[in-house]
Amino acid sequence: MNPLRIPPILARAASVAVVAALMALAPSAQARNKRLMESVPDTMRVSRAHEILGNLDLRFGGDSARGANLVRRDVVVKGVGTTRVHDVGQDDSVRPSDHDLCARAFEDAITQLAFAARGARATAIVGVVSNYEGKVFDDPTHFECHAGALKAAVTLRAQLSVGPVVTAPASEAPAVSPPPAPAVAPPVPPIAPPAPADVVPPPPPPTFQPLPPVPSSAPAKN
């Protein structure tokens, strides 16, 4: 008895259907793209950013570039954080958290900015904003990170400057001037006359009566 032979075209169609079903049941892990707003100070503490920057000054927020002496403008870098351990090709046994991957991507982006700053003989990296796919997110204390299944990406745009960085005041709103004086001045209350000085009354008359005069004694007769 001859075994049942499936025509090649049917076998190929069945294989395609199986693959399509598997792809529908298990979507591609790379399709994950979670948007996170990460804290700059916290990420600086858990990464090697301070060590990488050295004596370079780093300022986030577009306003931090105001008045700076720029030597290079709009330097865009893309940092990537992966699950590899110290870039030696071995993946972590347990997938790092999205925050850890974002910290690695942030560190990579800061490394690229530091190289660019030293190459331009700059002393500060200012006006740093997130620039993921050309969309600017400007915040002095947070940066934008996009985390996937196996890696995270941080895109930064910065200005490179030389000289001291002037810290902008906390509020640049103009001072509020006091309200103008009214056209008609309010009536001035009358000034009370000073109290009269105390008059010292004259001393009372004496209460004693003077004694009558003493009669003179008559001369004695011989």
PDB file of C-alpha atoms in Angstrom:
ATOM      1  CA  MET A   1       0.000   0.000   0.000  1.00  0.00           C
ATOM      2  CA  ASN A   2       1.467   3.324  -1.032  1.00  0.00           C
ATOM      3  CA  PRO A   3       1.638   5.993   1.710  1.00  0.00           C
ATOM      4  CA  LEU A   4      -0.517   9.049   1.256  1.00  0.00           C
ATOM      5  CA  ARG A   5       1.504  11.716  -0.435  1.00  0.00           C
ATOM      6  CA  ILE A   6       0.653  15.378   0.186  1.00  0.00           C
ATOM      7  CA  PRO A   7       1.236  17.595  -2.804  1.00  0.00           C
ATOM      8  CA  PRO A   8       4.135  20.045  -2.248  1.00  0.00           C
ATOM      9  CA  ILE A   9       1.922  23.080  -2.756  1.00  0.00           C
ATOM     10  CA  LEU A  10      -0.405  21.924   0.031  1.00  0.00           C
ATOM     11  CA  ALA A  11       2.512  21.178   2.359  1.00  0.00           C
ATOM     12  CA  ARG A  12       3.953  24.602   1.726  1.00  0.00           C
ATOM     13  CA  ALA A  13       0.603  26.249   2.395  1.00  0.00           C
ATOM     14  CA  ALA A  14       0.240  24.313   5.628  1.00  0.00           C
ATOM     15  CA  SER A  15       3.711  25.415   6.791  1.00  0.00           C
ATOM     16  CA  VAL A  16       2.914  29.047   6.079  1.00  0.00           C
ATOM     17  CA  ALA A  17      -0.346  28.745   8.006  1.00  0.00           C
ATOM     18  CA  VAL A  18       1.437  27.213  11.008  1.00  0.00           C
ATOM     19  CA  VAL A  19       4.068  29.943  11.039  1.00  0.00           C
ATOM     20  CA  ALA A  20       1.415  32.638  10.759  1.00  0.00           C
ATOM     21  CA  ALA A  21      -0.525  31.111  13.643  1.00  0.00           C
ATOM     22  CA  LEU A  22       2.585  30.987  15.815  1.00  0.00           C
ATOM     23  CA  MET A  23       3.387  34.592  15.024  1.00  0.00           C
ATOM     24  CA  ALA A  24      -0.162  35.607  15.906  1.00  0.00           C
ATOM     25  CA  LEU A  25       0.022  33.760  19.226  1.00  0.00           C
ATOM     26  CA  ALA A  26       3.483  35.046  20.093  1.00  0.00           C
ATOM     27  CA  PRO A  27       3.904  38.624  18.829  1.00  0.00           C
ATOM     28  CA  SER A  28       7.398  39.819  18.190  1.00  0.00           C
ATOM     29  CA  ALA A  29       9.171  40.906  21.366  1.00  0.00           C
ATOM     30  CA  GLN A  30      10.813  43.756  19.511  1.00  0.00           C
ATOM     31  CA  ALA A  31       7.419  45.397  18.994  1.00  0.00           C
ATOM     32  CA  ARG A  32       7.410  46.484  22.641  1.00  0.00           C
ATOM     33  CA  ASN A  33       8.110  50.199  23.004  1.00  0.00           C
ATOM     34  CA  LYS A  34       7.342  51.537  26.459  1.00  0.00           C
ATOM     35  CA  ARG A  35       7.793  55.275  26.975  1.00  0.00           C
ATOM     36  CA  LEU A  36       9.262  56.237  30.350  1.00  0.00           C
ATOM     37  CA  MET A  37      10.099  59.555  31.983  1.00  0.00           C
ATOM     38  CA  GLU A  38      13.226  58.918  34.044  1.00  0.00           C
ATOM     39  CA  SER A  39      14.682  61.155  36.757  1.00  0.00           C
ATOM     40  CA  VAL A  40      18.015  62.726  35.834  1.00  0.00           C
ATOM     41  CA  PRO A  41      19.355  62.985  39.446  1.00  0.00           C
ATOM     42  CA  ASP A  42      18.350  59.400  40.293  1.00  0.00           C
ATOM     43  CA  THR A  43      19.879  58.015  37.095  1.00  0.00           C
ATOM     44  CA  MET A  44      23.070  59.989  37.683  1.00  0.00           C
ATOM     45  CA  ARG A  45      23.383  58.299  41.079  1.00  0.00           C
ATOM     46  CA  VAL A  46      22.928  54.732  39.817  1.00  0.00           C
ATOM     47  CA  SER A  47      25.102  55.103  36.714  1.00  0.00           C
ATOM     48  CA  ARG A  48      28.709  56.017  35.993  1.00  0.00           C
ATOM     49  CA  ALA A  49      27.709  59.362  34.510  1.00  0.00           C
ATOM     50  CA  HIS A  50      29.660  61.444  37.052  1.00  0.00           C
ATOM     51  CA  GLU A  51      32.792  59.392  36.411  1.00  0.00           C
ATOM     52  CA  ILE A  52      32.332  59.704  32.639  1.00  0.00           C
ATOM     53  CA  LEU A  53      31.797  63.468  32.736  1.00  0.00           C
ATOM     54  CA  GLY A  54      34.757  64.243  34.955  1.00  0.00           C
ATOM     55  CA  ASN A  55      35.129  68.027  35.079  1.00  0.00           C
ATOM     56  CA  LEU A  56      32.503  68.631  32.388  1.00  0.00           C
ATOM     57  CA  ASP A  57      29.417  70.512  33.525  1.00  0.00           C
ATOM     58  CA  LEU A  58      26.079  68.925  32.549  1.00  0.00           C
ATOM     59  CA  ARG A  59      22.847  70.929  32.478  1.00  0.00           C
ATOM     60  CA  PHE A  60      19.446  69.609  31.385  1.00  0.00           C
ATOM     61  CA  GLY A  61      16.687  71.867  30.072  1.00  0.00           C
ATOM     62  CA  GLY A  62      16.730  74.155  27.059  1.00  0.00           C
ATOM     63  CA  ASP A  63      16.934  77.284  29.213  1.00  0.00           C
ATOM     64  CA  SER A  64      20.308  76.214  30.602  1.00  0.00           C
ATOM     65  CA  ALA A  65      21.921  77.121  27.245  1.00  0.00           C
ATOM     66  CA  ARG A  66      20.692  80.704  27.391  1.00  0.00           C
ATOM     67  CA  GLY A  67      23.613  83.118  27.307  1.00  0.00           C
ATOM     68  CA  ALA A  68      26.214  80.329  27.025  1.00  0.00           C
ATOM     69  CA  ASN A  69      29.256  80.657  24.764  1.00  0.00           C
ATOM     70  CA  LEU A  70      28.470  77.798  22.368  1.00  0.00           C
ATOM     71  CA  VAL A  71      31.144  76.038  20.335  1.00  0.00           C
ATOM     72  CA  ARG A  72      28.889  73.322  18.851  1.00  0.00           C
ATOM     73  CA  ARG A  73      25.149  73.349  18.422  1.00  0.00           C
ATOM     74  CA  ASP A  74      22.521  70.605  18.333  1.00  0.00           C
ATOM     75  CA  VAL A  75      24.679  67.571  19.004  1.00  0.00           C
ATOM     76  CA  VAL A  76      22.325  64.557  18.831  1.00  0.00           C
ATOM     77  CA  VAL A  77      23.312  61.189  20.288  1.00  0.00           C
ATOM     78  CA  LYS A  78      21.404  57.930  20.757  1.00  0.00           C
ATOM     79  CA  GLY A  79      22.307  55.798  23.745  1.00  0.00           C
ATOM     80  CA  VAL A  80      21.344  52.135  23.848  1.00  0.00           C
ATOM     81  CA  GLY A  81      21.106  49.941  26.935  1.00  0.00           C
ATOM     82  CA  THR A  82      20.992  46.176  26.409  1.00  0.00           C
ATOM     83  CA  THR A  83      20.724  43.064  28.559  1.00  0.00           C
ATOM     84  CA  ARG A  84      24.380  42.227  27.953  1.00  0.00           C
ATOM     85  CA  VAL A  85      26.644  42.195  30.993  1.00  0.00           C
ATOM     86  CA  HIS A  86      29.409  44.814  30.637  1.00  0.00           C
ATOM     87  CA  ASP A  87      29.278  44.438  26.834  1.00  0.00           C
ATOM     88  CA  VAL A  88      31.101  41.092  26.876  1.00  0.00           C
ATOM     89  CA  GLY A  89      28.406  39.240  24.967  1.00  0.00           C
ATOM     90  CA  GLN A  90      26.817  37.439  27.909  1.00  0.00           C
ATOM     91  CA  ASP A  91      23.207  38.292  28.697  1.00  0.00           C
ATOM     92  CA  ASP A  92      21.948  38.780  32.235  1.00  0.00           C
ATOM     93  CA  SER A  93      20.448  35.628  33.693  1.00  0.00           C
ATOM     94  CA  VAL A  94      17.428  37.699  34.700  1.00  0.00           C
ATOM     95  CA  ARG A  95      16.201  40.499  32.451  1.00  0.00           C
ATOM     96  CA  PRO A  96      16.989  43.882  34.009  1.00  0.00           C
ATOM     97  CA  SER A  97      14.108  46.189  34.782  1.00  0.00           C
ATOM     98  CA  ASP A  98      13.125  48.926  32.363  1.00  0.00           C
ATOM     99  CA  HIS A  99      14.687  51.464  34.724  1.00  0.00           C
ATOM    100  CA  ASP A 100      18.004  49.584  34.657  1.00  0.00           C
ATOM    101  CA  LEU A 101      17.968  49.393  30.873  1.00  0.00           C
ATOM    102  CA  CYS A 102      17.174  53.107  30.689  1.00  0.00           C
ATOM    103  CA  ALA A 103      20.067  53.863  33.038  1.00  0.00           C
ATOM    104  CA  ARG A 104      22.405  51.919  30.732  1.00  0.00           C
ATOM    105  CA  ALA A 105      21.062  53.791  27.705  1.00  0.00           C
ATOM    106  CA  PHE A 106      21.457  57.119  29.535  1.00  0.00           C
ATOM    107  CA  GLU A 107      25.048  56.248  30.432  1.00  0.00           C
ATOM    108  CA  ASP A 108      25.791  55.414  26.801  1.00  0.00           C
ATOM    109  CA  ALA A 109      24.307  58.723  25.630  1.00  0.00           C
ATOM    110  CA  ILE A 110      26.275  60.713  28.225  1.00  0.00           C
ATOM    111  CA  THR A 111      29.459  58.915  27.135  1.00  0.00           C
ATOM    112  CA  GLN A 112      28.916  60.038  23.543  1.00  0.00           C
ATOM    113  CA  LEU A 113      28.220  63.621  24.636  1.00  0.00           C
ATOM    114  CA  ALA A 114      31.361  63.643  26.773  1.00  0.00           C
ATOM    115  CA  PHE A 115      33.472  62.477  23.819  1.00  0.00           C
ATOM    116  CA  ALA A 116      31.928  65.166  21.610  1.00  0.00           C
ATOM    117  CA  ALA A 117      32.523  67.870  24.251  1.00  0.00           C
ATOM    118  CA  ARG A 118      36.173  66.959  24.740  1.00  0.00           C
ATOM    119  CA  GLY A 119      36.657  66.820  20.978  1.00  0.00           C
ATOM    120  CA  ALA A 120      35.278  70.349  20.677  1.00  0.00           C
ATOM    121  CA  ARG A 121      37.329  71.545  23.683  1.00  0.00           C
ATOM    122  CA  ALA A 122      34.098  72.435  25.451  1.00  0.00           C
ATOM    123  CA  THR A 123      33.812  72.739  29.205  1.00  0.00           C
ATOM    124  CA  ALA A 124      30.062  72.228  29.563  1.00  0.00           C
ATOM    125  CA  ILE A 125      27.191  70.284  28.029  1.00  0.00           C
ATOM    126  CA  VAL A 126      24.148  72.522  28.301  1.00  0.00           C
ATOM    127  CA  GLY A 127      20.602  72.765  26.977  1.00  0.00           C
ATOM    128  CA  VAL A 128      20.187  68.980  27.074  1.00  0.00           C
ATOM    129  CA  VAL A 129      16.732  67.817  25.951  1.00  0.00           C
ATOM    130  CA  SER A 130      15.271  64.471  24.906  1.00  0.00           C
ATOM    131  CA  ASN A 131      14.901  64.160  21.137  1.00  0.00           C
ATOM    132  CA  TYR A 132      13.376  60.735  20.434  1.00  0.00           C
ATOM    133  CA  GLU A 133      12.616  60.488  16.704  1.00  0.00           C
ATOM    134  CA  GLY A 134      12.930  64.263  16.422  1.00  0.00           C
ATOM    135  CA  LYS A 135      10.267  65.015  19.057  1.00  0.00           C
ATOM    136  CA  VAL A 136      11.608  67.279  21.781  1.00  0.00           C
ATOM    137  CA  PHE A 137      10.880  66.642  25.447  1.00  0.00           C
ATOM    138  CA  ASP A 138      12.324  69.543  27.430  1.00  0.00           C
ATOM    139  CA  ASP A 139      12.544  69.095  31.197  1.00  0.00           C
ATOM    140  CA  PRO A 140      15.376  70.108  33.573  1.00  0.00           C
ATOM    141  CA  THR A 141      14.955  67.037  35.806  1.00  0.00           C
ATOM    142  CA  HIS A 142      13.705  64.211  33.536  1.00  0.00           C
ATOM    143  CA  PHE A 143      14.646  62.526  30.266  1.00  0.00           C
ATOM    144  CA  GLU A 144      12.651  60.328  27.901  1.00  0.00           C
ATOM    145  CA  CYS A 145      13.471  56.632  27.523  1.00  0.00           C
ATOM    146  CA  HIS A 146      11.901  53.967  25.281  1.00  0.00           C
ATOM    147  CA  ALA A 147      12.234  50.403  26.555  1.00  0.00           C
ATOM    148  CA  GLY A 148      11.773  47.263  24.471  1.00  0.00           C
ATOM    149  CA  ALA A 149      12.058  43.596  25.335  1.00  0.00           C
ATOM    150  CA  LEU A 150      15.842  43.413  25.035  1.00  0.00           C
ATOM    151  CA  LYS A 151      17.049  46.999  25.040  1.00  0.00           C
ATOM    152  CA  ALA A 152      16.225  50.619  25.797  1.00  0.00           C
ATOM    153  CA  ALA A 153      17.030  53.779  23.853  1.00  0.00           C
ATOM    154  CA  VAL A 154      17.681  57.352  24.985  1.00  0.00           C
ATOM    155  CA  THR A 155      18.129  60.112  22.400  1.00  0.00           C
ATOM    156  CA  LEU A 156      19.538  63.419  23.637  1.00  0.00           C
ATOM    157  CA  ARG A 157      20.224  66.740  21.940  1.00  0.00           C
ATOM    158  CA  ALA A 158      22.719  69.098  23.557  1.00  0.00           C
ATOM    159  CA  GLN A 159      24.726  72.288  23.077  1.00  0.00           C
ATOM    160  CA  LEU A 160      28.448  72.410  23.831  1.00  0.00           C
ATOM    161  CA  SER A 161      29.848  75.545  25.430  1.00  0.00           C
ATOM    162  CA  VAL A 162      33.000  76.970  26.961  1.00  0.00           C
ATOM    163  CA  GLY A 163      33.414  79.154  30.001  1.00  0.00           C
ATOM    164  CA  PRO A 164      31.337  79.351  33.154  1.00  0.00           C
ATOM    165  CA  VAL A 165      27.708  78.356  33.021  1.00  0.00           C
ATOM    166  CA  VAL A 166      25.387  81.022  34.367  1.00  0.00           C
ATOM    167  CA  THR A 167      22.544  79.548  36.359  1.00  0.00           C
ATOM    168  CA  ALA A 168      19.250  81.100  35.346  1.00  0.00           C
ATOM    169  CA  PRO A 169      17.160  82.487  38.189  1.00  0.00           C
ATOM    170  CA  ALA A 170      14.347  80.325  39.475  1.00  0.00           C
ATOM    171  CA  SER A 171      11.792  82.739  38.101  1.00  0.00           C
ATOM    172  CA  GLU A 172      12.420  85.262  35.368  1.00  0.00           C
ATOM    173  CA  ALA A 173       8.977  86.847  35.575  1.00  0.00           C
ATOM    174  CA  PRO A 174       9.163  90.648  35.771  1.00  0.00           C
ATOM    175  CA  ALA A 175       8.725  92.126  39.185  1.00  0.00           C
ATOM    176  CA  VAL A 176       5.222  93.252  39.928  1.00  0.00           C
ATOM    177  CA  SER A 177       5.200  97.017  40.435  1.00  0.00           C
ATOM    178  CA  PRO A 178       3.109  98.429  43.266  1.00  0.00           C
ATOM    179  CA  PRO A 179      -0.292  99.819  42.286  1.00  0.00           C
ATOM    180  CA  PRO A 180      -0.249 103.533  41.340  1.00  0.00           C
ATOM    181  CA  ALA A 181      -1.308 106.089  43.899  1.00  0.00           C
ATOM    182  CA  PRO A 182      -4.918 107.259  43.572  1.00  0.00           C
ATOM    183  CA  ALA A 183      -5.479 110.500  41.720  1.00  0.00           C
ATOM    184  CA  VAL A 184      -7.360 112.010  44.661  1.00  0.00           C
ATOM    185  CA  ALA A 185      -5.572 111.702  47.943  1.00  0.00           C
ATOM    186  CA  PRO A 186      -7.730 110.586  50.848  1.00  0.00           C
ATOM    187  CA  PRO A 187      -8.598 113.314  53.380  1.00  0.00           C
ATOM    188  CA  VAL A 188      -6.036 113.771  56.069  1.00  0.00           C
ATOM    189  CA  PRO A 189      -7.546 113.475  59.541  1.00  0.00           C
ATOM    190  CA  PRO A 190      -7.212 116.694  61.593  1.00  0.00           C
ATOM    191  CA  ILE A 191      -4.367 116.803  63.986  1.00  0.00           C
ATOM    192  CA  ALA A 192      -5.552 116.975  67.580  1.00  0.00           C
ATOM    193  CA  PRO A 193      -4.224 120.000  69.472  1.00  0.00           C
ATOM    194  CA  PRO A 194      -1.634 119.202  72.044  1.00  0.00           C
ATOM    195  CA  ALA A 195      -2.861 118.700  75.551  1.00  0.00           C
ATOM    196  CA  PRO A 196      -2.471 121.832  77.707  1.00  0.00           C
ATOM    197  CA  ALA A 197       0.412 121.819  80.056  1.00  0.00           C
ATOM    198  CA  ASP A 198      -0.433 121.184  83.678  1.00  0.00           C
ATOM    199  CA  VAL A 199      -0.919 124.463  85.604  1.00  0.00           C
ATOM    200  CA  VAL A 200       0.596 124.383  89.060  1.00  0.00           C
ATOM    201  CA  PRO A 201      -1.947 125.902  91.463  1.00  0.00           C
ATOM    202  CA  PRO A 202      -0.664 128.478  93.966  1.00  0.00           C
ATOM    203  CA  PRO A 203       0.081 127.198  97.449  1.00  0.00           C
ATOM    204  CA  PRO A 204      -2.894 127.321  99.844  1.00  0.00           C
ATOM    205  CA  PRO A 205      -2.971 130.063 102.453  1.00  0.00           C
ATOM    206  CA  PRO A 206      -1.503 129.183 105.845  1.00  0.00           C
ATOM    207  CA  THR A 207      -3.936 127.710 108.288  1.00  0.00           C
ATOM    208  CA  PHE A 208      -2.333 129.211 111.437  1.00  0.00           C
ATOM    209  CA  GLN A 209      -3.190 132.680 112.843  1.00  0.00           C
ATOM    210  CA  PRO A 210      -0.360 135.063 113.739  1.00  0.00           C
ATOM    211  CA  LEU A 211       0.042 135.795 117.446  1.00  0.00           C
ATOM    212  CA  PRO A 212      -0.928 139.258 118.661  1.00  0.00           C
ATOM    213  CA  PRO A 213       1.992 141.558 119.285  1.00  0.00           C
ATOM    214  CA  VAL A 214       3.474 141.515 122.759  1.00  0.00           C
ATOM    215  CA  PRO A 215       2.805 144.795 124.632  1.00  0.00           C
ATOM    216  CA  SER A 216       5.891 146.655 125.570  1.00  0.00           C
ATOM    217  CA  SER A 217       6.517 146.919 129.326  1.00  0.00           C
ATOM    218  CA  ALA A 218       6.055 150.376 130.936  1.00  0.00           C
ATOM    219  CA  PRO A 219       9.175 152.015 132.379  1.00  0.00           C
ATOM    220  CA  ALA A 220       9.554 151.696 136.147  1.00  0.00           C
ATOM    221  CA  LYS A 221       8.867 154.768 138.357  1.00  0.00           C
ATOM    222  CA  ASN A 222      11.393 156.017 140.983  1.00  0.00           C
TER     223      ASN A 222
END
